[in-house]
C-alpha positions as a Markdown table, in Angstrom:
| # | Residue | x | y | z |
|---|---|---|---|---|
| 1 | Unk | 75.7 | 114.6 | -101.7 |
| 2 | Unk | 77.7 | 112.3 | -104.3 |
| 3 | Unk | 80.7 | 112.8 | -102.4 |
| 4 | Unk | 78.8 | 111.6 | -99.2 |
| 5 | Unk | 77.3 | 108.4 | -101.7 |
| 6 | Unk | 80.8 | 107.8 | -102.9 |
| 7 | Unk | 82.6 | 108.0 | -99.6 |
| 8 | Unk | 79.8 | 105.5 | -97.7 |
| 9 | Unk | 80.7 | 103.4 | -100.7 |
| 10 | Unk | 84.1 | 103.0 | -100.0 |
| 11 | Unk | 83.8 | 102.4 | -96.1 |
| 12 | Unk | 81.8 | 99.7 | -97.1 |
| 13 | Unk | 84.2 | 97.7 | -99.6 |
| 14 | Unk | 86.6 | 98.2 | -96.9 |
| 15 | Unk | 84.3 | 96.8 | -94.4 |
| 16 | Unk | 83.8 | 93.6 | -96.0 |
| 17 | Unk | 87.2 | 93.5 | -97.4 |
| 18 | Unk | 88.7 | 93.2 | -94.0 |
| 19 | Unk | 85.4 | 90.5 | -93.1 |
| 20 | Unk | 86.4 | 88.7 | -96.0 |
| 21 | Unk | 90.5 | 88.5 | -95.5 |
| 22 | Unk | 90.0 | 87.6 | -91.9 |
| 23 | Unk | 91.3 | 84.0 | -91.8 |
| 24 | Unk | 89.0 | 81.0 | -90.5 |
| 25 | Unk | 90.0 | 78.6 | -88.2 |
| 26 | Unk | 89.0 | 74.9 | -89.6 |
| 27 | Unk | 87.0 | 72.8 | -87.9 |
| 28 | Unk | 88.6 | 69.9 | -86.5 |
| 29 | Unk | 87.5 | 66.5 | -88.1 |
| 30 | Unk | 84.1 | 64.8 | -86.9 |
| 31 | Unk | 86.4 | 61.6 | -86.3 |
| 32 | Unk | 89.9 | 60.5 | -86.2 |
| 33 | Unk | 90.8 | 58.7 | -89.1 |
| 34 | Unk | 92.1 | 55.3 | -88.5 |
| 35 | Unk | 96.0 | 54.8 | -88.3 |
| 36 | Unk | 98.1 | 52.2 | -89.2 |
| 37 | Unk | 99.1 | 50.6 | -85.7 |
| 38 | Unk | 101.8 | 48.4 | -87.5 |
| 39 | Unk | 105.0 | 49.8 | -89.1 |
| 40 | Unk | 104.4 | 47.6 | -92.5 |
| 41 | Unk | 100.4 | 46.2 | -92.9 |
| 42 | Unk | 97.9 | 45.6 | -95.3 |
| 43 | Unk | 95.1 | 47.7 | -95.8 |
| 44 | Unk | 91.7 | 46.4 | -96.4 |
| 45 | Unk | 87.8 | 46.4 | -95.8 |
| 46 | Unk | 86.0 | 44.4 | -93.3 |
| 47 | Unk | 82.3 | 43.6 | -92.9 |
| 48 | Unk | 80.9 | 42.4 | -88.9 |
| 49 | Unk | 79.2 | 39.4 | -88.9 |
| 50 | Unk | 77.8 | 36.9 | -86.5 |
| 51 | Unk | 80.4 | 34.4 | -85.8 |
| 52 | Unk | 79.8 | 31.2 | -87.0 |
| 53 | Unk | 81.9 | 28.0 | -87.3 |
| 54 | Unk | 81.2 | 28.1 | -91.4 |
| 55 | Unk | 79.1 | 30.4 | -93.4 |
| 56 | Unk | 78.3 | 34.0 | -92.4 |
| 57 | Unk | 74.7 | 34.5 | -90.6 |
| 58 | Unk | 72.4 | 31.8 | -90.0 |
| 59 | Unk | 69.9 | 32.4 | -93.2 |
| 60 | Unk | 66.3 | 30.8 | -92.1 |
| 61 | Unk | 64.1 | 29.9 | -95.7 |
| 62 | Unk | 60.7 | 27.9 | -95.1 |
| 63 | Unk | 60.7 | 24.9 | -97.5 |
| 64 | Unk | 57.4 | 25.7 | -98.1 |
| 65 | Unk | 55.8 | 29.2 | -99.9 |
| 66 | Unk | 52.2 | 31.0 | -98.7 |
| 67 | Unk | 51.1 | 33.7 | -97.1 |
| 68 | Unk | 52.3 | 34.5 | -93.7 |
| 69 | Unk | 49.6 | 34.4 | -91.7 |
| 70 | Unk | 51.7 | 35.1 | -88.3 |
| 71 | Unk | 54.9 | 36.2 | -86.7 |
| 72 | Unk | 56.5 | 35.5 | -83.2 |
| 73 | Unk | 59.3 | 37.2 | -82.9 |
| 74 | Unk | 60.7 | 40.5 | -82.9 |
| 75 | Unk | 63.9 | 42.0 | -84.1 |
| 76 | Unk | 66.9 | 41.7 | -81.7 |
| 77 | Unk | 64.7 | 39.2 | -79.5 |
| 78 | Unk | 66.9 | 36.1 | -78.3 |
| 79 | Unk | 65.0 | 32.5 | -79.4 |
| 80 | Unk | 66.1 | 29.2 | -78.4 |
| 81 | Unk | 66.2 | 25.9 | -81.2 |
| 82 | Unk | 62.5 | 25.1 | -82.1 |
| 83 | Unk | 61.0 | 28.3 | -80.7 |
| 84 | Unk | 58.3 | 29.1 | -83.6 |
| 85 | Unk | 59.7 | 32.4 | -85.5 |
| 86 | Unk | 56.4 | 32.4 | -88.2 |
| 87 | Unk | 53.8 | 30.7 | -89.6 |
| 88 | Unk | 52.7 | 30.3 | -92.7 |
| 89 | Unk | 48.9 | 29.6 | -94.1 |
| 90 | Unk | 48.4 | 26.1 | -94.0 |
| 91 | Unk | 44.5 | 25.7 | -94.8 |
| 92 | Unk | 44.9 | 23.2 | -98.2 |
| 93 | Unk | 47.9 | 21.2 | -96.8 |
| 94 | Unk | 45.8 | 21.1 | -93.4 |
| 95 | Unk | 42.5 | 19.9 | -95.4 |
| 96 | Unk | 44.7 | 17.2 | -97.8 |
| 97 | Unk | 46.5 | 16.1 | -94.4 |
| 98 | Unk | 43.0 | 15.4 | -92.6 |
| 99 | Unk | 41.9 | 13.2 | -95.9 |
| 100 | Unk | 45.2 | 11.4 | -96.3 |
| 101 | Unk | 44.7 | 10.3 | -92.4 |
| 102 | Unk | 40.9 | 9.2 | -92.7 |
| 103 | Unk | 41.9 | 7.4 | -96.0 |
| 104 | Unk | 45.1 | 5.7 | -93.5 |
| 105 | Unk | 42.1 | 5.0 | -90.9 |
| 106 | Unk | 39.7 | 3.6 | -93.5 |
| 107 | Unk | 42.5 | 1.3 | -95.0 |
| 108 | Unk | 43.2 | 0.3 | -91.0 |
| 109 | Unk | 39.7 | -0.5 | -90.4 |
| 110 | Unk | 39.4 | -3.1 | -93.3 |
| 111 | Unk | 42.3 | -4.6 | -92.7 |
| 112 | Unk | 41.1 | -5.4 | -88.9 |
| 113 | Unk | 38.1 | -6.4 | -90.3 |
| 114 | Unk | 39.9 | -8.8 | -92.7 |
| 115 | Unk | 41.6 | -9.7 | -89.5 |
| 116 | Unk | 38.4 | -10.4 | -87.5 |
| 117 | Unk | 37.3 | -12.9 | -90.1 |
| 118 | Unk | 34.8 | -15.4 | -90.0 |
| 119 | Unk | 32.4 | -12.9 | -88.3 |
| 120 | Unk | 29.9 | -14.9 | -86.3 |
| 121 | Unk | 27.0 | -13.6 | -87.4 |
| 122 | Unk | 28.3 | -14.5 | -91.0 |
| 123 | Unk | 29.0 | -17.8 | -89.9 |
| 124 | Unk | 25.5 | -18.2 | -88.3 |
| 125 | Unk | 24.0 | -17.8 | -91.5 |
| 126 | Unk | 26.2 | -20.3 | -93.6 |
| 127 | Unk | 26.0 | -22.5 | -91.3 |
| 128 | Unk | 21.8 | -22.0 | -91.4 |
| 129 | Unk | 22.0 | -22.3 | -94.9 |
| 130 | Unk | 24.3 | -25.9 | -94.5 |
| 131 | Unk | 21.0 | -27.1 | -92.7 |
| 132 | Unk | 18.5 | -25.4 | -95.0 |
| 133 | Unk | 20.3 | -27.8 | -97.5 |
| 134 | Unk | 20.5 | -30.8 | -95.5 |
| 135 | Unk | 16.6 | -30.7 | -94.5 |
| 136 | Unk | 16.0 | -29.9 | -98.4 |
| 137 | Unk | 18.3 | -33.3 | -99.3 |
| 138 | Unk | 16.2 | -35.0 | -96.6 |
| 139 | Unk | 12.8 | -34.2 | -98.7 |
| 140 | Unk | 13.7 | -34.9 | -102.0 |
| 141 | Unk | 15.1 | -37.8 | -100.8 |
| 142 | Unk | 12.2 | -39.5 | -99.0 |
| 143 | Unk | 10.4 | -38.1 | -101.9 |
| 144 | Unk | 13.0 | -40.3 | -104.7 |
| 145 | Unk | 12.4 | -43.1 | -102.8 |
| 146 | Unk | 8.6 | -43.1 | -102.5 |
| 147 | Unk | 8.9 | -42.6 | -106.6 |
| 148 | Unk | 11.2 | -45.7 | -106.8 |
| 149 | Unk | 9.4 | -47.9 | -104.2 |
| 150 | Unk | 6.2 | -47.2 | -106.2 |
| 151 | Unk | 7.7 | -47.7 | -109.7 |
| 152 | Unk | 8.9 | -51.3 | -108.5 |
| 153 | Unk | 5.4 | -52.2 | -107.4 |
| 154 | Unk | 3.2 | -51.0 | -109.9 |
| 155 | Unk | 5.5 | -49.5 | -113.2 |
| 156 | Unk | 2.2 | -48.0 | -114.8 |
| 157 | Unk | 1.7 | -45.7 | -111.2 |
| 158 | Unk | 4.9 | -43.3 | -112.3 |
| 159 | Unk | 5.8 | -42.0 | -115.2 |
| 160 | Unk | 9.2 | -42.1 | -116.5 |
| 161 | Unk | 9.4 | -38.5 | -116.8 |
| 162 | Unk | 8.3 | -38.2 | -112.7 |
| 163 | Unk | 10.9 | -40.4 | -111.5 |
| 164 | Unk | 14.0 | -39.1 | -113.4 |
| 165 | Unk | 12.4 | -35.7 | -111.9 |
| 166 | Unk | 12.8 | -37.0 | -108.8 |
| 167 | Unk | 15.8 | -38.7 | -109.4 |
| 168 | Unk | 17.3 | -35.4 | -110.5 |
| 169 | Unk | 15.9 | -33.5 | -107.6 |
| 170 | Unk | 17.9 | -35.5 | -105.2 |
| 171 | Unk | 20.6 | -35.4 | -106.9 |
| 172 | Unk | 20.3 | -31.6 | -106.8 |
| 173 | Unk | 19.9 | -31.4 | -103.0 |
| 174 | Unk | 22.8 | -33.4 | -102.7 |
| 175 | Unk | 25.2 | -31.2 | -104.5 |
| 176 | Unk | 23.7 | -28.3 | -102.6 |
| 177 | Unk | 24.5 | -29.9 | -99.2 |
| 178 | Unk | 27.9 | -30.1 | -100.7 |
| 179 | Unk | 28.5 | -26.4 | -101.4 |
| 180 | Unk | 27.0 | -25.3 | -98.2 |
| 181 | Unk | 29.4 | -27.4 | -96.5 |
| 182 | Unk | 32.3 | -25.9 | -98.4 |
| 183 | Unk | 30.8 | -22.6 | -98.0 |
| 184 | Unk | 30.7 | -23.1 | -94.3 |
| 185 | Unk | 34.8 | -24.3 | -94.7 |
| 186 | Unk | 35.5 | -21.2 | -96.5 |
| 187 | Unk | 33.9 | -18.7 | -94.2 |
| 188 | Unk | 35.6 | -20.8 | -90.8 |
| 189 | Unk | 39.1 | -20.0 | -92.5 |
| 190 | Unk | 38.5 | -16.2 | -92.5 |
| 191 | Unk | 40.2 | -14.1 | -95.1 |
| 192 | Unk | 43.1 | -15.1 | -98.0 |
| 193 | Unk | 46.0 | -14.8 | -96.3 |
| 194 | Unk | 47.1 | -12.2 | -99.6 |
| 195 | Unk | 43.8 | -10.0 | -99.4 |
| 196 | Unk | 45.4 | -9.5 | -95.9 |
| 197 | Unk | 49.0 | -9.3 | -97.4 |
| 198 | Unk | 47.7 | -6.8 | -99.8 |
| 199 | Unk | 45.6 | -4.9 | -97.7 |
| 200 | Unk | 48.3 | -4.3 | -95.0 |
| 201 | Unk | 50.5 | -3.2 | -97.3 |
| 202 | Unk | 47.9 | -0.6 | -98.4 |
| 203 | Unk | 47.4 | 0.2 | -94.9 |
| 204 | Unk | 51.5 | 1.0 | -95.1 |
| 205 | Unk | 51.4 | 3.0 | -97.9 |
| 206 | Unk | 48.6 | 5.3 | -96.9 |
| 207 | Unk | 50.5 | 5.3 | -93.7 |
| 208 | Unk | 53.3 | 6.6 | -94.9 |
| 209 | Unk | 51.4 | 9.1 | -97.0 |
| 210 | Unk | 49.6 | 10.4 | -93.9 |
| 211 | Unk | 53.2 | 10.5 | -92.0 |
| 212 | Unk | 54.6 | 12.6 | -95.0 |
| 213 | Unk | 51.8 | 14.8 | -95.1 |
| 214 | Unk | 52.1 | 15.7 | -91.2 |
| 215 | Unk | 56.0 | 16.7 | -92.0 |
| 216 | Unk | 54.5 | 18.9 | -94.9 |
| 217 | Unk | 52.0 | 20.6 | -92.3 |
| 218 | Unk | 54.6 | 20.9 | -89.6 |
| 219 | Unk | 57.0 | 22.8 | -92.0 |
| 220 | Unk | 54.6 | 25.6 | -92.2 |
| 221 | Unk | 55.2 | 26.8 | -89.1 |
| 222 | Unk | 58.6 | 27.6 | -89.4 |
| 223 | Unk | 61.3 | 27.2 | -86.3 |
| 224 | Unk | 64.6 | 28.7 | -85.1 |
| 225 | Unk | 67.5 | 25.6 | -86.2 |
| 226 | Unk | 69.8 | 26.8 | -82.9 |
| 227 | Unk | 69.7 | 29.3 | -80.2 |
| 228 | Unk | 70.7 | 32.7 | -81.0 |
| 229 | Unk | 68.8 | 36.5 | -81.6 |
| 230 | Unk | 67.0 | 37.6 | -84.7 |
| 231 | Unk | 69.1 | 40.2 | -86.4 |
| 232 | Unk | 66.7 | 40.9 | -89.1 |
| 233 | Unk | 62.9 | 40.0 | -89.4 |
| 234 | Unk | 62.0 | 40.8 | -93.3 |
| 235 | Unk | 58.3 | 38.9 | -93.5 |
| 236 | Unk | 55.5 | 41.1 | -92.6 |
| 237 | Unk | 52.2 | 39.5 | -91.6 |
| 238 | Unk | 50.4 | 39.1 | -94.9 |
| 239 | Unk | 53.3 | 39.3 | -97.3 |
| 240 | Unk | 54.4 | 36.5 | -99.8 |
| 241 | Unk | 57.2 | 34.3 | -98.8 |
| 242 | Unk | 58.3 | 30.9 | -100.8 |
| 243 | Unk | 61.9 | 28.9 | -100.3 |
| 244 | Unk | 64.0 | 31.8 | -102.3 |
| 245 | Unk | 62.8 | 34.2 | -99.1 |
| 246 | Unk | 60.9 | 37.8 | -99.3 |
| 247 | Unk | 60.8 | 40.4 | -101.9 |
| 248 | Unk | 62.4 | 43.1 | -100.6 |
| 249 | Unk | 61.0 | 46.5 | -102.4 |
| 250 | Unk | 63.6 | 48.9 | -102.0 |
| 251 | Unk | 66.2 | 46.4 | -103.4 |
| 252 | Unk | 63.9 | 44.5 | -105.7 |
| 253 | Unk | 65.6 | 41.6 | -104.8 |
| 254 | Unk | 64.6 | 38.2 | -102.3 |
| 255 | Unk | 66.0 | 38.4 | -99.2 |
| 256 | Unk | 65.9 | 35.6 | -96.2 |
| 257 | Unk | 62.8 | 35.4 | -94.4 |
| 258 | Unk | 64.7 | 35.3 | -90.8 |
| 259 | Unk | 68.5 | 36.1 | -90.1 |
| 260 | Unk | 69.9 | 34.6 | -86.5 |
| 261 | Unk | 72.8 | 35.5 | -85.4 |
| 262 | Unk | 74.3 | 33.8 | -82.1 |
| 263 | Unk | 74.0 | 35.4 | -78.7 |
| 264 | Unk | 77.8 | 34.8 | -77.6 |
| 265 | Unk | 80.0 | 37.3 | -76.4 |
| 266 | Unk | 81.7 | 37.4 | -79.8 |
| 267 | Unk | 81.5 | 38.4 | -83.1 |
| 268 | Unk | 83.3 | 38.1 | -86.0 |
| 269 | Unk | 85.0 | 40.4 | -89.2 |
| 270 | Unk | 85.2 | 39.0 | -93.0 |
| 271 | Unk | 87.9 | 41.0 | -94.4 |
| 272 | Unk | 88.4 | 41.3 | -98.1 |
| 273 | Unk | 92.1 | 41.3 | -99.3 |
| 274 | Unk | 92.7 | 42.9 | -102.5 |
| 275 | Unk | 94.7 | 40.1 | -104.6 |
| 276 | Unk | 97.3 | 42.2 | -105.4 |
| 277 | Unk | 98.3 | 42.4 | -101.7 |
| 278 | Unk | 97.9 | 38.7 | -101.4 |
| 279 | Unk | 101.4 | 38.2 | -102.0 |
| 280 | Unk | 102.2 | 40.0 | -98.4 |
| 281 | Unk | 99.5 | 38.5 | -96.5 |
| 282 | Unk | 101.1 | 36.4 | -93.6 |
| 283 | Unk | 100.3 | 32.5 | -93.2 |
| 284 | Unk | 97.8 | 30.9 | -91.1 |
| 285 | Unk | 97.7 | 31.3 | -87.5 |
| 286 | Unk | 101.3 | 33.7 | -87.3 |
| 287 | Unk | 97.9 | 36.4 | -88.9 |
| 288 | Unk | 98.2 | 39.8 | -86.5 |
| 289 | Unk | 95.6 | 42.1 | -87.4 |
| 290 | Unk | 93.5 | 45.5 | -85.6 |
| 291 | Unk | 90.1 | 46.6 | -86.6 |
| 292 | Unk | 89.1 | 50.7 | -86.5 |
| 293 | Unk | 85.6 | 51.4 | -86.2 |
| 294 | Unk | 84.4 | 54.0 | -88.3 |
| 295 | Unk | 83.0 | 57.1 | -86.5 |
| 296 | Unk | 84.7 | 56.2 | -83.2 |
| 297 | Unk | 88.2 | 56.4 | -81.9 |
| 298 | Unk | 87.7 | 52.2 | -80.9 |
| 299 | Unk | 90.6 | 49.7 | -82.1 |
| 300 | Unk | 89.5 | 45.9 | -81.7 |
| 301 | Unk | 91.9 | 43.3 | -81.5 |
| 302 | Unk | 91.3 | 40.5 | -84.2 |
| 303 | Unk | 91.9 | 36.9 | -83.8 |
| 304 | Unk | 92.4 | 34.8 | -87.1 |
| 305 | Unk | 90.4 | 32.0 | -87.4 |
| 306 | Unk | 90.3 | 30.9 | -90.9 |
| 307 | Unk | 91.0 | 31.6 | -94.9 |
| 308 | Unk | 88.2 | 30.9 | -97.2 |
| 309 | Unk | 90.6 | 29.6 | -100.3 |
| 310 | Unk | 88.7 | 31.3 | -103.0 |
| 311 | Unk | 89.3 | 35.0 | -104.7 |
| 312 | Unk | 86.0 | 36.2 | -105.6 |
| 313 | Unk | 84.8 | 39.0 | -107.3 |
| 314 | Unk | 84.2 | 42.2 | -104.8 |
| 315 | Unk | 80.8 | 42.7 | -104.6 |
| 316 | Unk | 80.4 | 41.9 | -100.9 |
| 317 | Unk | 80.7 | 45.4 | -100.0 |
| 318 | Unk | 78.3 | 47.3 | -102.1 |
| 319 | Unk | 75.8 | 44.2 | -102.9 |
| 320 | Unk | 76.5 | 45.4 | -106.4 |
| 321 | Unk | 76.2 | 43.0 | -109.5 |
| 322 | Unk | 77.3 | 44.7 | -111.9 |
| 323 | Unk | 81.2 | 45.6 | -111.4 |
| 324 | Unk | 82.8 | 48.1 | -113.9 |
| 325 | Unk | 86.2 | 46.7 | -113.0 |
| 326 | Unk | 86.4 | 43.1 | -111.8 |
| 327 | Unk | 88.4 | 43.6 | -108.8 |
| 328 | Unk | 88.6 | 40.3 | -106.8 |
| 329 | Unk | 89.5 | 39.7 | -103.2 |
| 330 | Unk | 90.4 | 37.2 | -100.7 |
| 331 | Unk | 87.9 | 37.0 | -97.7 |
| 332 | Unk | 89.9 | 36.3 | -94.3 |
| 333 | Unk | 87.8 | 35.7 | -91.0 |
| 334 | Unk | 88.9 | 37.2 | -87.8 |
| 335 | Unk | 86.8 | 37.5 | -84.5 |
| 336 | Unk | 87.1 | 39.3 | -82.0 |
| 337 | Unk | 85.2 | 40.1 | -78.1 |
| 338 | Unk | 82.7 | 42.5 | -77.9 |
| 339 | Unk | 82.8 | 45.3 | -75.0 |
| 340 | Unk | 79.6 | 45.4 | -73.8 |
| 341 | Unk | 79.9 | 49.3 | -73.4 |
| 342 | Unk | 80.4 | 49.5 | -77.2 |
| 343 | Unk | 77.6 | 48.2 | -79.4 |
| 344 | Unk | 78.8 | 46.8 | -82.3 |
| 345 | Unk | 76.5 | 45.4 | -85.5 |
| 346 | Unk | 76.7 | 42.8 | -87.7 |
| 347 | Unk | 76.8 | 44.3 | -91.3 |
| 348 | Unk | 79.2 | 47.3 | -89.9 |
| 349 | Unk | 81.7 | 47.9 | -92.6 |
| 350 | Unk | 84.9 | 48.9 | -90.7 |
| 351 | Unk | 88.5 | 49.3 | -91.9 |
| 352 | Unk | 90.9 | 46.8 | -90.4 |
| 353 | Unk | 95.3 | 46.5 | -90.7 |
| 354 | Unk | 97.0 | 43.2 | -90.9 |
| 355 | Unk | 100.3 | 43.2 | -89.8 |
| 356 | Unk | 102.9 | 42.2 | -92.8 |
């Protein structure tokens, strides 16, 4: 019985000894690895980006912060310039807006009414009270002279104290005609040339607040600045947004509210030189470069467009800010024409050769 035990036992180990020694034929690679298509290039890392006459993507920030309250658009939807992209709750602004426009009317209206001056029923009165005097002078008058006329024939019929009373009445009556008939000057001339002066200019100023407080409103409903399509949309309906953008949780940093990219045929590669290959990098427009997409056996031709003149630290790449070793690069710009058969993304980091 051990000898049977013993001799399954070594059947086995030779069993899986042959299983194991059998060679394995490797899998071939999920992708080619991109080549160098030039006998001598530089080597170096690329991101896609919308291409743009300056700048990278076209960043949208309101100028204004809230609660968004709306949103119009969708990812990968092309807008036109002005088409609303979101809104943003505009209740106080909307209220203040309304009070600095009533205040503007109010101001309006008293300046027209400054305008309209004399009003005639105004002038109906003063001119009522002008006679009111004049029939009062009348009486007191007749009245003085009956005193006097009666003092010269008999001086013992009025007292001295009754005629200056008299006297003094008149007198009275006349400088009351005189005031009316100012008072009835004054009203015909209307208003002081500088209450109008200063109420017009009130009238501007409230104006102007009322103007500046419509641009406020308007900027809370937020526009695309050009044509192009919405590459990222980072503003749900509800959530915070203010002039530094959204809060973005899972990188617990602000990002733009809207990115546009344009809708041309086109896109464009920023490619970031190392600065120690710098000193092999060709000169302007005499640039040749090829762009290998990761994943795929595609090649691009690239098209130089421009240098941006300033090494920066590399931190493009990995949107990292803190760099064990400062590594610094040169960005170059390239673009390059789509194939509509191959879709291509902005933010694609790709691997591209420049041609020494």
């Amino acid at each position: 019985m051990l000898m049977l035990v013993a001799l399954a036992g070594v059947i086995f180990a030779v069993i899986i000894a042959i299983i194991l020694n059998r060679p394995v034929k490797p899998q071939p690679p999920a992708f080619q690895p991109s080549a160098n298509p030039y006998p001598h290039a530089i080597f170096a890392n690329g991101i896609i980006e919308s291409d743009q006459t300056s700048g990278e993507n076209l960043n949208v920030f309101p100028e204004v912060s809230g609660p968004v309250v709306a949103t119009y658009v969708t990812e990968g939807q092309t807008v036109h310039a002005g088409q609303p992209l979101f809104a943003i709750d505009n209740s106080v602004q909307l209220a203040t807006t309304r009070q600095e426009g009533l205040q503007a009317k109010a101001a309006l209206a008293l300046l027209n009414e400054l305008k309209a001056e004399p009003r005639r029923e105004t002038l109906a009165v003063v001119a009522s009270q002008l006679g009111q005097a004049q029939a009062t002078l009348q009486t007191l008058a007749r009245t003085r002279d009956k005193v006097i006329r009666s003092a010269a024939l008999d001086p013992r019929s009025v007292s001295k104290e009754a005629l200056d009373s008299a006297i003094d009445a008149a007198s009275a009556a006349q400088a009351g005609v005189v005031v009316a008939q100012r008072q009835l000057s004054l009203t015909r001339a209307g208003a002081w040339i500088y209450d109008v002066q200063n109420q017009a200019a009130q009238y501007d100023a409230l104006s102007h607040t009322y103007a500046a407080g419509q641009a406020l409103l308007g900027k809370y409903l937020v526009k695309a600045p050009s044509d192009g399509v919405v590459m990222a949309l980072n503003i749900p309906k509800g959530g915070y947004v203010s002039s530094l953008g959204a809060f973005d949780s899972y990188t617990e940093m602000n990002l733009p509210a809207v990115v546009l990219g344009p809708n041309a045929g086109t896109l464009a590669v920023r490619v970031y030189v190392d600065e120690i290959l710098l000193a092999g990098l060709p000169h302007g427009a005499t640039i040749q470069a090829q762009m290998s997409i990761r994943g795929a056996n595609r090649q691009f031709a690239l098209q130089f467009v421009r240098i941006q003149p300033y090494v920066t630290p590399k931190i493009e790449l990995s949107n990292e800010r803190q760099e064990q070793v400062d590594l610094r690069v040169l960005p170059v710009i390239f673009h390059f024409r789509t194939d509509p058969a191959f879709k291509l993304y902005p933010g694609e980091e790709v691997d591209v050769y420049i041609r020494q």
